Amino acid sequence: MTKIVFMVASVLFIVVGLIMTHQLKKKNLLPNRWLIGCSVFLIALIPNLMFPNMPEIIKQGVYGISGLLAVIFFESSRLLVEQKHQKSESKIR
């Protein structure tokens, strides 16, 4: 039962990240993907180094935000590759 709950939660987590990426792109609010990529590690690393005795619920929240940013980073990278691929196909034709 625990495995099923974990799998469903993981899929929902990724889907939420994908939806957030597409909504941000649609509204032209998607920041530079390298800014997002660097912030993934910094958001998780800095609070843990500064406050090693942080409550567990806050740590989990920080890890969740970091995870969503990681999904956004990889999805925005995928969208950029697709966009470049479409431009190169239109130049060939």
mmCIF file of N, CA and C in Angstrom:
data_model
loop_
_atom_site.group_PDB
_atom_site.id
_atom_site.type_symbol
_atom_site.label_atom_id
_atom_site.label_comp_id
_atom_site.label_asym_id
_atom_site.label_seq_id
_atom_site.Cartn_x
_atom_site.Cartn_y
_atom_site.Cartn_z
ATOM 1 N N MET A 1 0.820 -1.195 0.000
ATOM 2 C CA MET A 1 0.000 0.000 0.000
ATOM 3 C C MET A 1 0.868 1.265 0.000
ATOM 4 N N THR A 2 1.953 1.217 0.771
ATOM 5 C CA THR A 2 2.839 2.373 0.850
ATOM 6 C C THR A 2 3.479 2.655 -0.506
ATOM 7 N N LYS A 3 3.830 1.594 -1.237
ATOM 8 C CA LYS A 3 4.433 1.768 -2.553
ATOM 9 C C LYS A 3 3.469 2.444 -3.520
ATOM 10 N N ILE A 4 2.220 2.061 -3.457
ATOM 11 C CA ILE A 4 1.215 2.653 -4.346
ATOM 12 C C ILE A 4 1.023 4.125 -4.020
ATOM 13 N N VAL A 5 0.948 4.460 -2.755
ATOM 14 C CA VAL A 5 0.800 5.860 -2.347
ATOM 15 C C VAL A 5 2.010 6.665 -2.802
ATOM 16 N N PHE A 6 3.201 6.115 -2.642
ATOM 17 C CA PHE A 6 4.408 6.803 -3.075
ATOM 18 C C PHE A 6 4.424 7.008 -4.587
ATOM 19 N N MET A 7 4.023 5.997 -5.347
ATOM 20 C CA MET A 7 3.997 6.121 -6.812
ATOM 21 C C MET A 7 2.991 7.170 -7.255
ATOM 22 N N VAL A 8 1.812 7.175 -6.660
ATOM 23 C CA VAL A 8 0.789 8.154 -7.019
ATOM 24 C C VAL A 8 1.257 9.567 -6.649
ATOM 25 N N ALA A 9 1.855 9.717 -5.470
ATOM 26 C CA ALA A 9 2.351 11.026 -5.050
ATOM 27 C C ALA A 9 3.474 11.505 -5.971
ATOM 28 N N SER A 10 4.333 10.604 -6.404
ATOM 29 C CA SER A 10 5.423 10.983 -7.306
ATOM 30 C C SER A 10 4.897 11.441 -8.657
ATOM 31 N N VAL A 11 3.930 10.717 -9.192
ATOM 32 C CA VAL A 11 3.347 11.100 -10.479
ATOM 33 C C VAL A 11 2.642 12.447 -10.359
ATOM 34 N N LEU A 12 1.889 12.649 -9.288
ATOM 35 C CA LEU A 12 1.214 13.933 -9.087
ATOM 36 C C LEU A 12 2.216 15.077 -8.934
ATOM 37 N N PHE A 13 3.306 14.822 -8.256
ATOM 38 C CA PHE A 13 4.354 15.825 -8.068
ATOM 39 C C PHE A 13 4.928 16.255 -9.417
ATOM 40 N N ILE A 14 5.211 15.286 -10.287
ATOM 41 C CA ILE A 14 5.755 15.601 -11.603
ATOM 42 C C ILE A 14 4.717 16.309 -12.463
ATOM 43 N N VAL A 15 3.486 15.880 -12.410
ATOM 44 C CA VAL A 15 2.427 16.516 -13.199
ATOM 45 C C VAL A 15 2.224 17.967 -12.758
ATOM 46 N N VAL A 16 2.268 18.222 -11.461
ATOM 47 C CA VAL A 16 2.140 19.603 -10.969
ATOM 48 C C VAL A 16 3.289 20.455 -11.500
ATOM 49 N N GLY A 17 4.498 19.917 -11.520
ATOM 50 C CA GLY A 17 5.633 20.645 -12.068
ATOM 51 C C GLY A 17 5.472 20.940 -13.552
ATOM 52 N N LEU A 18 4.966 19.969 -14.298
ATOM 53 C CA LEU A 18 4.736 20.171 -15.731
ATOM 54 C C LEU A 18 3.669 21.235 -15.976
ATOM 55 N N ILE A 19 2.590 21.169 -15.209
ATOM 56 C CA ILE A 19 1.519 22.163 -15.360
ATOM 57 C C ILE A 19 2.031 23.555 -15.014
ATOM 58 N N MET A 20 2.829 23.653 -13.944
ATOM 59 C CA MET A 20 3.386 24.953 -13.569
ATOM 60 C C MET A 20 4.278 25.503 -14.675
ATOM 61 N N THR A 21 5.096 24.644 -15.281
ATOM 62 C CA THR A 21 5.983 25.081 -16.355
ATOM 63 C C THR A 21 5.190 25.624 -17.532
ATOM 64 N N HIS A 22 4.171 24.905 -17.948
ATOM 65 C CA HIS A 22 3.388 25.341 -19.101
ATOM 66 C C HIS A 22 2.589 26.613 -18.800
ATOM 67 N N GLN A 23 2.087 26.737 -17.577
ATOM 68 C CA GLN A 23 1.375 27.963 -17.213
ATOM 69 C C GLN A 23 2.321 29.162 -17.191
ATOM 70 N N LEU A 24 3.516 28.985 -16.639
ATOM 71 C CA LEU A 24 4.491 30.074 -16.612
ATOM 72 C C LEU A 24 4.928 30.454 -18.019
ATOM 73 N N LYS A 25 5.098 29.470 -18.887
ATOM 74 C CA LYS A 25 5.502 29.757 -20.262
ATOM 75 C C LYS A 25 4.389 30.473 -21.009
ATOM 76 N N LYS A 26 3.153 30.071 -20.773
ATOM 77 C CA LYS A 26 2.023 30.698 -21.451
ATOM 78 C C LYS A 26 1.901 32.177 -21.060
ATOM 79 N N LYS A 27 2.219 32.491 -19.803
ATOM 80 C CA LYS A 27 2.126 33.872 -19.318
ATOM 81 C C LYS A 27 3.440 34.641 -19.479
ATOM 82 N N ASN A 28 4.428 34.037 -20.143
ATOM 83 C CA ASN A 28 5.757 34.630 -20.332
ATOM 84 C C ASN A 28 6.419 34.993 -19.009
ATOM 85 N N LEU A 29 6.256 34.168 -17.999
ATOM 86 C CA LEU A 29 6.864 34.394 -16.690
ATOM 87 C C LEU A 29 7.924 33.350 -16.360
ATOM 88 N N LEU A 30 8.279 32.513 -17.328
ATOM 89 C CA LEU A 30 9.257 31.462 -17.087
ATOM 90 C C LEU A 30 10.654 32.072 -17.073
ATOM 91 N N PRO A 31 11.341 32.038 -15.931
ATOM 92 C CA PRO A 31 12.681 32.639 -15.877
ATOM 93 C C PRO A 31 13.714 31.781 -16.609
ATOM 94 N N ASN A 32 14.915 32.293 -16.691
ATOM 95 C CA ASN A 32 16.016 31.582 -17.327
ATOM 96 C C ASN A 32 16.170 30.204 -16.681
ATOM 97 N N ARG A 33 16.331 29.188 -17.505
ATOM 98 C CA ARG A 33 16.384 27.823 -16.963
ATOM 99 C C ARG A 33 17.621 27.589 -16.110
ATOM 100 N N TRP A 34 18.722 28.296 -16.393
ATOM 101 C CA TRP A 34 19.925 28.122 -15.575
ATOM 102 C C TRP A 34 19.757 28.777 -14.212
ATOM 103 N N LEU A 35 18.974 29.835 -14.147
ATOM 104 C CA LEU A 35 18.648 30.446 -12.862
ATOM 105 C C LEU A 35 17.842 29.462 -12.016
ATOM 106 N N ILE A 36 16.905 28.808 -12.651
ATOM 107 C CA ILE A 36 16.103 27.798 -11.948
ATOM 108 C C ILE A 36 16.983 26.629 -11.523
ATOM 109 N N GLY A 37 17.866 26.178 -12.428
ATOM 110 C CA GLY A 37 18.737 25.045 -12.130
ATOM 111 C C GLY A 37 19.658 25.297 -10.950
ATOM 112 N N CYS A 38 20.225 26.501 -10.881
ATOM 113 C CA CYS A 38 21.097 26.831 -9.744
ATOM 114 C C CYS A 38 20.298 26.979 -8.459
ATOM 115 N N SER A 39 19.109 27.536 -8.566
ATOM 116 C CA SER A 39 18.309 27.743 -7.361
ATOM 117 C C SER A 39 17.820 26.429 -6.756
ATOM 118 N N VAL A 40 17.730 25.380 -7.574
ATOM 119 C CA VAL A 40 17.323 24.066 -7.057
ATOM 120 C C VAL A 40 18.248 23.641 -5.918
ATOM 121 N N PHE A 41 19.545 23.757 -6.153
ATOM 122 C CA PHE A 41 20.501 23.326 -5.140
ATOM 123 C C PHE A 41 20.625 24.342 -4.012
ATOM 124 N N LEU A 42 20.596 25.609 -4.369
ATOM 125 C CA LEU A 42 20.774 26.631 -3.341
ATOM 126 C C LEU A 42 19.608 26.676 -2.363
ATOM 127 N N ILE A 43 18.394 26.471 -2.861
ATOM 128 C CA ILE A 43 17.221 26.491 -1.981
ATOM 129 C C ILE A 43 17.295 25.352 -0.973
ATOM 130 N N ALA A 44 17.837 24.221 -1.383
ATOM 131 C CA ALA A 44 17.943 23.089 -0.454
ATOM 132 C C ALA A 44 19.190 23.177 0.412
ATOM 133 N N LEU A 45 20.274 23.714 -0.115
ATOM 134 C CA LEU A 45 21.556 23.684 0.581
ATOM 135 C C LEU A 45 21.695 24.773 1.637
ATOM 136 N N ILE A 46 21.383 25.994 1.289
ATOM 137 C CA ILE A 46 21.624 27.129 2.199
ATOM 138 C C ILE A 46 20.839 27.012 3.508
ATOM 139 N N PRO A 47 19.537 26.746 3.490
ATOM 140 C CA PRO A 47 18.836 26.622 4.773
ATOM 141 C C PRO A 47 19.371 25.483 5.645
ATOM 142 N N ASN A 48 19.781 24.387 5.027
ATOM 143 C CA ASN A 48 20.314 23.265 5.811
ATOM 144 C C ASN A 48 21.655 23.596 6.440
ATOM 145 N N LEU A 49 22.471 24.385 5.757
ATOM 146 C CA LEU A 49 23.750 24.774 6.325
ATOM 147 C C LEU A 49 23.594 25.839 7.401
ATOM 148 N N MET A 50 22.662 26.768 7.193
ATOM 149 C CA MET A 50 22.482 27.854 8.157
ATOM 150 C C MET A 50 21.717 27.419 9.396
ATOM 151 N N PHE A 51 20.748 26.530 9.207
ATOM 152 C CA PHE A 51 19.903 26.090 10.320
ATOM 153 C C PHE A 51 19.878 24.561 10.373
ATOM 154 N N PRO A 52 20.919 23.946 10.925
ATOM 155 C CA PRO A 52 20.964 22.472 10.923
ATOM 156 C C PRO A 52 19.882 21.826 11.790
ATOM 157 N N ASN A 53 19.322 22.545 12.740
ATOM 158 C CA ASN A 53 18.285 21.984 13.614
ATOM 159 C C ASN A 53 16.888 22.419 13.197
ATOM 160 N N MET A 54 16.687 22.615 11.923
ATOM 161 C CA MET A 54 15.401 23.049 11.390
ATOM 162 C C MET A 54 14.346 21.945 11.604
ATOM 163 N N PRO A 55 13.101 22.323 11.911
ATOM 164 C CA PRO A 55 12.052 21.307 12.064
ATOM 165 C C PRO A 55 11.873 20.487 10.779
ATOM 166 N N GLU A 56 11.496 19.257 10.944
ATOM 167 C CA GLU A 56 11.395 18.323 9.817
ATOM 168 C C GLU A 56 10.359 18.775 8.785
ATOM 169 N N ILE A 57 9.256 19.347 9.216
ATOM 170 C CA ILE A 57 8.209 19.774 8.282
ATOM 171 C C ILE A 57 8.715 20.899 7.389
ATOM 172 N N ILE A 58 9.537 21.781 7.919
ATOM 173 C CA ILE A 58 10.101 22.865 7.105
ATOM 174 C C ILE A 58 11.124 22.297 6.128
ATOM 175 N N LYS A 59 11.927 21.334 6.567
ATOM 176 C CA LYS A 59 12.877 20.685 5.658
ATOM 177 C C LYS A 59 12.144 20.022 4.498
ATOM 178 N N GLN A 60 11.059 19.329 4.801
ATOM 179 C CA GLN A 60 10.297 18.669 3.743
ATOM 180 C C GLN A 60 9.700 19.681 2.769
ATOM 181 N N GLY A 61 9.252 20.816 3.283
ATOM 182 C CA GLY A 61 8.732 21.873 2.421
ATOM 183 C C GLY A 61 9.804 22.436 1.501
ATOM 184 N N VAL A 62 10.994 22.653 2.056
ATOM 185 C CA VAL A 62 12.119 23.152 1.256
ATOM 186 C C VAL A 62 12.495 22.138 0.186
ATOM 187 N N TYR A 63 12.528 20.854 0.544
ATOM 188 C CA TYR A 63 12.839 19.820 -0.437
ATOM 189 C C TYR A 63 11.760 19.733 -1.513
ATOM 190 N N GLY A 64 10.515 19.939 -1.126
ATOM 191 C CA GLY A 64 9.423 19.923 -2.102
ATOM 192 C C GLY A 64 9.541 21.054 -3.109
ATOM 193 N N ILE A 65 9.839 22.251 -2.612
ATOM 194 C CA ILE A 65 10.025 23.397 -3.512
ATOM 195 C C ILE A 65 11.211 23.148 -4.436
ATOM 196 N N SER A 66 12.282 22.626 -3.880
ATOM 197 C CA SER A 66 13.467 22.317 -4.676
ATOM 198 C C SER A 66 13.140 21.270 -5.749
ATOM 199 N N GLY A 67 12.365 20.286 -5.395
ATOM 200 C CA GLY A 67 11.968 19.252 -6.362
ATOM 201 C C GLY A 67 11.109 19.802 -7.481
ATOM 202 N N LEU A 68 10.163 20.678 -7.138
ATOM 203 C CA LEU A 68 9.331 21.294 -8.174
ATOM 204 C C LEU A 68 10.178 22.141 -9.119
ATOM 205 N N LEU A 69 11.144 22.863 -8.571
ATOM 206 C CA LEU A 69 12.029 23.650 -9.425
ATOM 207 C C LEU A 69 12.869 22.752 -10.333
ATOM 208 N N ALA A 70 13.247 21.578 -9.848
ATOM 209 C CA ALA A 70 14.000 20.641 -10.689
ATOM 210 C C ALA A 70 13.136 20.160 -11.858
ATOM 211 N N VAL A 71 11.870 19.855 -11.591
ATOM 212 C CA VAL A 71 10.960 19.442 -12.662
ATOM 213 C C VAL A 71 10.794 20.580 -13.664
ATOM 214 N N ILE A 72 10.636 21.810 -13.166
ATOM 215 C CA ILE A 72 10.495 22.966 -14.053
ATOM 216 C C ILE A 72 11.752 23.149 -14.894
ATOM 217 N N PHE A 73 12.932 22.962 -14.298
ATOM 218 C CA PHE A 73 14.191 23.085 -15.038
ATOM 219 C C PHE A 73 14.246 22.092 -16.195
ATOM 220 N N PHE A 74 13.963 20.827 -15.924
ATOM 221 C CA PHE A 74 14.064 19.822 -16.976
ATOM 222 C C PHE A 74 12.974 19.991 -18.029
ATOM 223 N N GLU A 75 11.794 20.394 -17.632
ATOM 224 C CA GLU A 75 10.718 20.604 -18.607
ATOM 225 C C GLU A 75 11.019 21.818 -19.478
ATOM 226 N N SER A 76 11.542 22.900 -18.883
ATOM 227 C CA SER A 76 11.879 24.070 -19.695
ATOM 228 C C SER A 76 13.035 23.748 -20.644
ATOM 229 N N SER A 77 13.958 22.890 -20.227
ATOM 230 C CA SER A 77 15.035 22.449 -21.116
ATOM 231 C C SER A 77 14.464 21.654 -22.283
ATOM 232 N N ARG A 78 13.511 20.786 -21.997
ATOM 233 C CA ARG A 78 12.882 19.989 -23.050
ATOM 234 C C ARG A 78 12.136 20.879 -24.030
ATOM 235 N N LEU A 79 11.413 21.867 -23.527
ATOM 236 C CA LEU A 79 10.693 22.789 -24.399
ATOM 237 C C LEU A 79 11.647 23.580 -25.278
ATOM 238 N N LEU A 80 12.789 23.977 -24.726
ATOM 239 C CA LEU A 80 13.778 24.726 -25.497
ATOM 240 C C LEU A 80 14.355 23.863 -26.619
ATOM 241 N N VAL A 81 14.637 22.604 -26.339
ATOM 242 C CA VAL A 81 15.160 21.696 -27.364
ATOM 243 C C VAL A 81 14.129 21.496 -28.470
ATOM 244 N N GLU A 82 12.868 21.315 -28.099
ATOM 245 C CA GLU A 82 11.813 21.155 -29.101
ATOM 246 C C GLU A 82 11.681 22.408 -29.952
ATOM 247 N N GLN A 83 11.769 23.570 -29.329
ATOM 248 C CA GLN A 83 11.644 24.829 -30.056
ATOM 249 C C GLN A 83 12.796 24.977 -31.057
ATOM 250 N N LYS A 84 14.007 24.661 -30.655
ATOM 251 C CA LYS A 84 15.158 24.747 -31.562
ATOM 252 C C LYS A 84 15.032 23.724 -32.687
ATOM 253 N N HIS A 85 14.509 22.546 -32.378
ATOM 254 C CA HIS A 85 14.333 21.514 -33.392
ATOM 255 C C HIS A 85 13.312 21.964 -34.431
ATOM 256 N N GLN A 86 12.233 22.602 -33.991
ATOM 257 C CA GLN A 86 11.219 23.085 -34.926
ATOM 258 C C GLN A 86 11.764 24.204 -35.809
ATOM 259 N N LYS A 87 12.590 25.076 -35.240
ATOM 260 C CA LYS A 87 13.190 26.155 -36.034
ATOM 261 C C LYS A 87 14.129 25.591 -37.088
ATOM 262 N N SER A 88 14.903 24.568 -36.715
ATOM 263 C CA SER A 88 15.840 23.994 -37.685
ATOM 264 C C SER A 88 15.090 23.266 -38.801
ATOM 265 N N GLU A 89 13.953 22.643 -38.480
ATOM 266 C CA GLU A 89 13.160 21.985 -39.516
ATOM 267 C C GLU A 89 12.553 23.012 -40.469
ATOM 268 N N SER A 90 12.134 24.154 -39.945
ATOM 269 C CA SER A 90 11.535 25.167 -40.815
ATOM 270 C C SER A 90 12.600 25.806 -41.719
ATOM 271 N N LYS A 91 13.847 25.865 -41.302
ATOM 272 C CA LYS A 91 14.914 26.410 -42.133
ATOM 273 C C LYS A 91 15.250 25.452 -43.278
ATOM 274 N N ILE A 92 15.134 24.157 -43.020
ATOM 275 C CA ILE A 92 15.452 23.157 -44.038
ATOM 276 C C ILE A 92 14.418 23.201 -45.163
ATOM 277 N N ARG A 93 13.192 23.441 -44.837
ATOM 278 C CA ARG A 93 12.112 23.433 -45.827
ATOM 279 C C ARG A 93 12.104 24.704 -46.543
#
